mmCIF file of C-alpha atoms in Angstrom:
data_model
loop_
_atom_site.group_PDB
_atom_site.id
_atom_site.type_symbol
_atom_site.label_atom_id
_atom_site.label_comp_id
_atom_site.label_asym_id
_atom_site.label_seq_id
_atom_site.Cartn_x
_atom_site.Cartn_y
_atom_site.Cartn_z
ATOM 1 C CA UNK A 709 1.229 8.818 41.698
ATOM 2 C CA UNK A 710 4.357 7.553 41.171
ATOM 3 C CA UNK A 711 3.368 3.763 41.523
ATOM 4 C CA UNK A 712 0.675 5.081 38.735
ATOM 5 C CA UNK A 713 2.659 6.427 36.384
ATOM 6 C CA UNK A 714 5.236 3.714 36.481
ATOM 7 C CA UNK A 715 2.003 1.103 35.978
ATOM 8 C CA UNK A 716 1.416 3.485 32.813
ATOM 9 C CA UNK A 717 5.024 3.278 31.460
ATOM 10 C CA UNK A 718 5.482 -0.730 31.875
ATOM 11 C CA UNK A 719 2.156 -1.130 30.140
ATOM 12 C CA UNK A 720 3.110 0.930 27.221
ATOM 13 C CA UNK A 721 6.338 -0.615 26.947
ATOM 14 C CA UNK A 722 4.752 -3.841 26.825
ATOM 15 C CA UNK A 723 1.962 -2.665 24.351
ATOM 16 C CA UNK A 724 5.044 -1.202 22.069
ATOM 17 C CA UNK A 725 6.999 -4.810 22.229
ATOM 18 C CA UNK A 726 3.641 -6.707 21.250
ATOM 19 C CA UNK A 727 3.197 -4.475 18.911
ATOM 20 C CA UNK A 728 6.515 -4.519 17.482
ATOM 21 C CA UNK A 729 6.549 -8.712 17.466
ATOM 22 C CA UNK A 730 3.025 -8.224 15.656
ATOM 23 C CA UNK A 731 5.068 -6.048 12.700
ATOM 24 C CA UNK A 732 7.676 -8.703 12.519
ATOM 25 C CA UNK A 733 5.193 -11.346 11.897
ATOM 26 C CA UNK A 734 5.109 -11.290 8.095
ATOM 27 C CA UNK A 735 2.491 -13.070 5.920
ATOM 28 C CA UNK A 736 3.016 -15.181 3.511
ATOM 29 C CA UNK A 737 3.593 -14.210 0.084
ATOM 30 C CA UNK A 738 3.818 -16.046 -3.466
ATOM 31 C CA UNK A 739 7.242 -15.953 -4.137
ATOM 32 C CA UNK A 740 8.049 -18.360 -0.841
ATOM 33 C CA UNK A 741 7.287 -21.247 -3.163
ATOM 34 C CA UNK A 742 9.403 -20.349 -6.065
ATOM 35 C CA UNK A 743 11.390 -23.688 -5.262
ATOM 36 C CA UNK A 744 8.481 -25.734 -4.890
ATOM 37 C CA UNK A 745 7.469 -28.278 -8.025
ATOM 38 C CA UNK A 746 5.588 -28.914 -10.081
ATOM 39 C CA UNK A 747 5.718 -25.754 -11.828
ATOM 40 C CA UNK A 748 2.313 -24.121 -12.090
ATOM 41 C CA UNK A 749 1.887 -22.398 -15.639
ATOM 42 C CA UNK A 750 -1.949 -21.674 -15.706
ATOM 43 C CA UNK A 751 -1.288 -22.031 -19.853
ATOM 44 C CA UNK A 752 -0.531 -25.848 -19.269
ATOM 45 C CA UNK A 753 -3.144 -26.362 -16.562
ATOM 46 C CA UNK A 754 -6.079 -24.597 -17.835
ATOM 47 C CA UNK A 755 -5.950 -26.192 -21.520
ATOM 48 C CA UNK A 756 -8.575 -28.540 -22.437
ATOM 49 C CA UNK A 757 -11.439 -29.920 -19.826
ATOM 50 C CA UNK A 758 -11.648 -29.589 -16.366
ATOM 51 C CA UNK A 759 -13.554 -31.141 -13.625
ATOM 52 C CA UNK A 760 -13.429 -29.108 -10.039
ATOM 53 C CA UNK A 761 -15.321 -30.522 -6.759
ATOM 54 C CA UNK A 762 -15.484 -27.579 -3.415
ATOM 55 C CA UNK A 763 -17.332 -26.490 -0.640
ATOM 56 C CA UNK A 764 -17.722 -23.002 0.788
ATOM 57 C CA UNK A 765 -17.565 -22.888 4.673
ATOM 58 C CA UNK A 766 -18.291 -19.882 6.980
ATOM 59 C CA UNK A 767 -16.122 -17.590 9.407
ATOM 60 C CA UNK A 768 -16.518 -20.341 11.798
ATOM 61 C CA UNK A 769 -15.455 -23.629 9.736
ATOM 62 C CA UNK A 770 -18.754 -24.934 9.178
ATOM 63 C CA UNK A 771 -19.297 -26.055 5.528
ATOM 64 C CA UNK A 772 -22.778 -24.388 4.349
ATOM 65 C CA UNK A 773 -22.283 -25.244 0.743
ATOM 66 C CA UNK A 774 -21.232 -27.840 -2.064
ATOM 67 C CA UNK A 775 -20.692 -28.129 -5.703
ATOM 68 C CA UNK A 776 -18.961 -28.844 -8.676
ATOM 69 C CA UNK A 777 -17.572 -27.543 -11.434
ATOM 70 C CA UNK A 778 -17.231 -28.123 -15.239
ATOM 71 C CA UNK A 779 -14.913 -26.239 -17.017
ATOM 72 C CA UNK A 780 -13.846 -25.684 -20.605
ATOM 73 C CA UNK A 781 -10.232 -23.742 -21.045
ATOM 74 C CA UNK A 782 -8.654 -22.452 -24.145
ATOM 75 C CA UNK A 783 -5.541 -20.265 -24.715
ATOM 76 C CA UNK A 784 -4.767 -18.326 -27.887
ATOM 77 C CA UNK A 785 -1.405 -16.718 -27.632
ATOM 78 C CA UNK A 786 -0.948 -15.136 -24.495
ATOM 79 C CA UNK A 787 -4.847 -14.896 -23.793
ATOM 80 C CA UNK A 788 -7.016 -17.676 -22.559
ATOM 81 C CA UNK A 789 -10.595 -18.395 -22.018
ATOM 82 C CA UNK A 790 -11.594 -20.343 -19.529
ATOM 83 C CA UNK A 791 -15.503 -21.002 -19.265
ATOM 84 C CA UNK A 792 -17.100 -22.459 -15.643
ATOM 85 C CA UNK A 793 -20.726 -24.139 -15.035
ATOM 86 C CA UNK A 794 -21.198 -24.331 -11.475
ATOM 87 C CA UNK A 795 -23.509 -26.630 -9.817
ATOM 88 C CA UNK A 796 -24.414 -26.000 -6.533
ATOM 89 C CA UNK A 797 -26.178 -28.604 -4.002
ATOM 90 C CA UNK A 798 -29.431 -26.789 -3.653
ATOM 91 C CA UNK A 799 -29.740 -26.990 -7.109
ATOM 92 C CA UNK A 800 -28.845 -23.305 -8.091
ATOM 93 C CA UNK A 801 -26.474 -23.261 -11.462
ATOM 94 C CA UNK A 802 -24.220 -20.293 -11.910
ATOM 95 C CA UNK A 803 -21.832 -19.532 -15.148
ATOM 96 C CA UNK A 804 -18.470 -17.540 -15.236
ATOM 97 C CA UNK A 805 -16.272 -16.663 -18.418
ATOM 98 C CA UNK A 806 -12.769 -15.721 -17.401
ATOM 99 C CA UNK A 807 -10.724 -13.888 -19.565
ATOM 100 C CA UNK A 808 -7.240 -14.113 -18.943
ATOM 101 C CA UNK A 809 -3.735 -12.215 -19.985
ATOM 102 C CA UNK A 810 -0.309 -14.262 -19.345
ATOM 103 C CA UNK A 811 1.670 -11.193 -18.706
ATOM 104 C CA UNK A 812 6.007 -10.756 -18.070
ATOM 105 C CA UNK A 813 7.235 -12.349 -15.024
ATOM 106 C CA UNK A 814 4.209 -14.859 -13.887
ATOM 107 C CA UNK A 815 1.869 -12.143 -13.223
ATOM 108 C CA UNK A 816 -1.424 -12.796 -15.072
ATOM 109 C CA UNK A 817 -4.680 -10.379 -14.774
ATOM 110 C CA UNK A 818 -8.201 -11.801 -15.608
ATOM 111 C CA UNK A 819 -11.780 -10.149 -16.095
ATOM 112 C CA UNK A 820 -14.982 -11.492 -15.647
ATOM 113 C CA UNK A 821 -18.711 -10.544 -15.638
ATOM 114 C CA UNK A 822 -19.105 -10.772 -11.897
ATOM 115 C CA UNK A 823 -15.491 -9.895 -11.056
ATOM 116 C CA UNK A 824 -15.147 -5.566 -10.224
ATOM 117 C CA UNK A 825 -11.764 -4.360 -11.894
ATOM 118 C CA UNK A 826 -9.384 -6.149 -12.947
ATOM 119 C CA UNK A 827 -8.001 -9.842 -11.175
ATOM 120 C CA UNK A 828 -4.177 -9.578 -10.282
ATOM 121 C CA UNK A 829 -2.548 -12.766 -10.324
ATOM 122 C CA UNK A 830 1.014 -13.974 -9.848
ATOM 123 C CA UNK A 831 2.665 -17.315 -10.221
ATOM 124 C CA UNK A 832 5.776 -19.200 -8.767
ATOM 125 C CA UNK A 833 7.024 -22.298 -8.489
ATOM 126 C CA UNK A 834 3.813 -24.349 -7.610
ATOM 127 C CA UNK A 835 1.737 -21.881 -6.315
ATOM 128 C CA UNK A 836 -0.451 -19.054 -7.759
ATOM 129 C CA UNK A 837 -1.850 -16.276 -5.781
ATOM 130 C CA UNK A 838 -5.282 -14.097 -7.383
ATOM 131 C CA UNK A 839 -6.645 -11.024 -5.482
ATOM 132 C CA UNK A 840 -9.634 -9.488 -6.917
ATOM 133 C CA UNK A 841 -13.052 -8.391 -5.619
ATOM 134 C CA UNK A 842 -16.094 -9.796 -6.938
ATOM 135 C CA UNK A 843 -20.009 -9.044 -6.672
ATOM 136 C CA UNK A 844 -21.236 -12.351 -4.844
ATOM 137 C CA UNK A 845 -25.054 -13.376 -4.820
ATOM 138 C CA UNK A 846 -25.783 -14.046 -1.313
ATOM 139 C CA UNK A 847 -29.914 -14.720 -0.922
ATOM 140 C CA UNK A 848 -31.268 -12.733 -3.193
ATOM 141 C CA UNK A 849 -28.592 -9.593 -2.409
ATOM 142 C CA UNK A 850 -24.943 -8.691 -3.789
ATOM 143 C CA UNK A 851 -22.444 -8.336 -1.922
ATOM 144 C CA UNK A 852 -19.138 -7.163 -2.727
ATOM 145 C CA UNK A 853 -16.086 -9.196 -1.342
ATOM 146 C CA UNK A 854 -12.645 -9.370 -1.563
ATOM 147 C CA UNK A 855 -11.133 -12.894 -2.721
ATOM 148 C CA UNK A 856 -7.272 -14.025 -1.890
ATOM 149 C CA UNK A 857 -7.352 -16.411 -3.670
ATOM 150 C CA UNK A 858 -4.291 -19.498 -4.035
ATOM 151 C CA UNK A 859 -3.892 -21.951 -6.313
ATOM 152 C CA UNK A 860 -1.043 -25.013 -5.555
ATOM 153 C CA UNK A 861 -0.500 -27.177 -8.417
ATOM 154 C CA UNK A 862 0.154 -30.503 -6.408
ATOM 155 C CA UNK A 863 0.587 -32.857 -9.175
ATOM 156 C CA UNK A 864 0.664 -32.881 -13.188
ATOM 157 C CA UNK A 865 -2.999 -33.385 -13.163
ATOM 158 C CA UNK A 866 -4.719 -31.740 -9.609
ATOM 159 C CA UNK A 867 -4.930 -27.743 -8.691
ATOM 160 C CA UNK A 868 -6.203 -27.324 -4.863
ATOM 161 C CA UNK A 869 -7.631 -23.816 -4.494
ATOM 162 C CA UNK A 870 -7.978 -22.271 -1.169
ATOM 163 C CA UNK A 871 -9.790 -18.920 -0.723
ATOM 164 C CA UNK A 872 -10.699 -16.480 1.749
ATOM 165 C CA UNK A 873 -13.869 -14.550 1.180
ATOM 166 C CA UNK A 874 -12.936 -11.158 2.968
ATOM 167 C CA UNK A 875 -16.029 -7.911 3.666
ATOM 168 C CA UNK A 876 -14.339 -4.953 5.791
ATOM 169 C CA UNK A 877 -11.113 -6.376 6.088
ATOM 170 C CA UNK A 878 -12.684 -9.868 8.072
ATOM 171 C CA UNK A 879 -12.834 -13.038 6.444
ATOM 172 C CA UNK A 880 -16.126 -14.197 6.506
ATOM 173 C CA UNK A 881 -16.144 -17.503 4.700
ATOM 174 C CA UNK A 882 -13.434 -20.145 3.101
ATOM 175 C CA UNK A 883 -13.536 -21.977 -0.036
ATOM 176 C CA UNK A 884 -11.760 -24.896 -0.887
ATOM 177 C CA UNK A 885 -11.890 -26.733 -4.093
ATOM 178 C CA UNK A 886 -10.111 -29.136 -5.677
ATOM 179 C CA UNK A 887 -10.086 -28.744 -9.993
ATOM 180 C CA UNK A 888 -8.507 -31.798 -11.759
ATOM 181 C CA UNK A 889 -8.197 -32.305 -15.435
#
């Protein structure tokens, strides 16, 4: 019993420390690249027309879908428009209108017609970070995901946007895509 319950003790102190180096492991968030340059300001960026090439790859890596993107962005103020024609290579077409608010700070928020809520984004340095959930047409169904989405503005004229498609708290596919003015 004894040999037992000493068994029982090392394990949970050995659970506890895992658990405790798992807690300490942070994730990364926006502001790590507030040194980085260039500067992303989505008013600069997303002005004008816009050409964007991606894929869309599954929980295990494989890419199941292409296409590209034409996009037409406008800002009045603090408020811009940005409209996207997507292509896809099975042929289907899909259209988005994003409506987006520069707020204080490098946050920005952003609506569209397939987006649920409200988008959340914030900017800094290079990078931009959007988290919003969305109503994706998957085969005929909707589903509705959760994006984390990130932007890095690599040079004056090339975005690369990296996000993970997340249902239950599992990502469940990737996109990358590359927008370019």
């Amino acid at each position: 019993m004894r040999l037992l319950t000493r068994l029982i003790g090392q394990k949970l102190l050995l659970g506890l420390i895992m658990i405790g180096l798992l807690s300490s492991c942070s994730s990364v968030e926006v502001t790590d690249y507030k040194d980085t340059h260039p500067t992303l300001v989505l008013e600069s960026f997303f002005n004008g027309p816009l050409k964007a090439s991606g894929i869309v790859h599954d929980f295990s890596g494989k890419v199941i879908r292409k296409f590209n993107v034409t996009m037409e962005a406008s800002w009045q103020g603090n408020e811009g428009v940005i409209n996207e024609w997507f292509v896809y290579d099975d042929g289907e077409t899909q259209t988005r209108v994003w409506r987006i608010k520069a707020l204080e700070e490098g946050r920005y928020s952003g609506t569209a017609g397939d987006i649920i809520g409200t988008a959340d984004g914030q900017s800094s340095g290079s990078a931009l970070r959007w988290k919003y959930d969305m109503l994706l047409p998957v085969d005929g169904d909707e589903y509705q995901v959760h994006f984390d989405d990130w932007m890095f503005l690599v040079s004056d004229n090339t975005i690369i946007n990296q996000s993970d498609i997340i249902k239950f708290g599992i990502t469940v596919a990737q996109v990358t895509l590359v927008i370019q003015k």
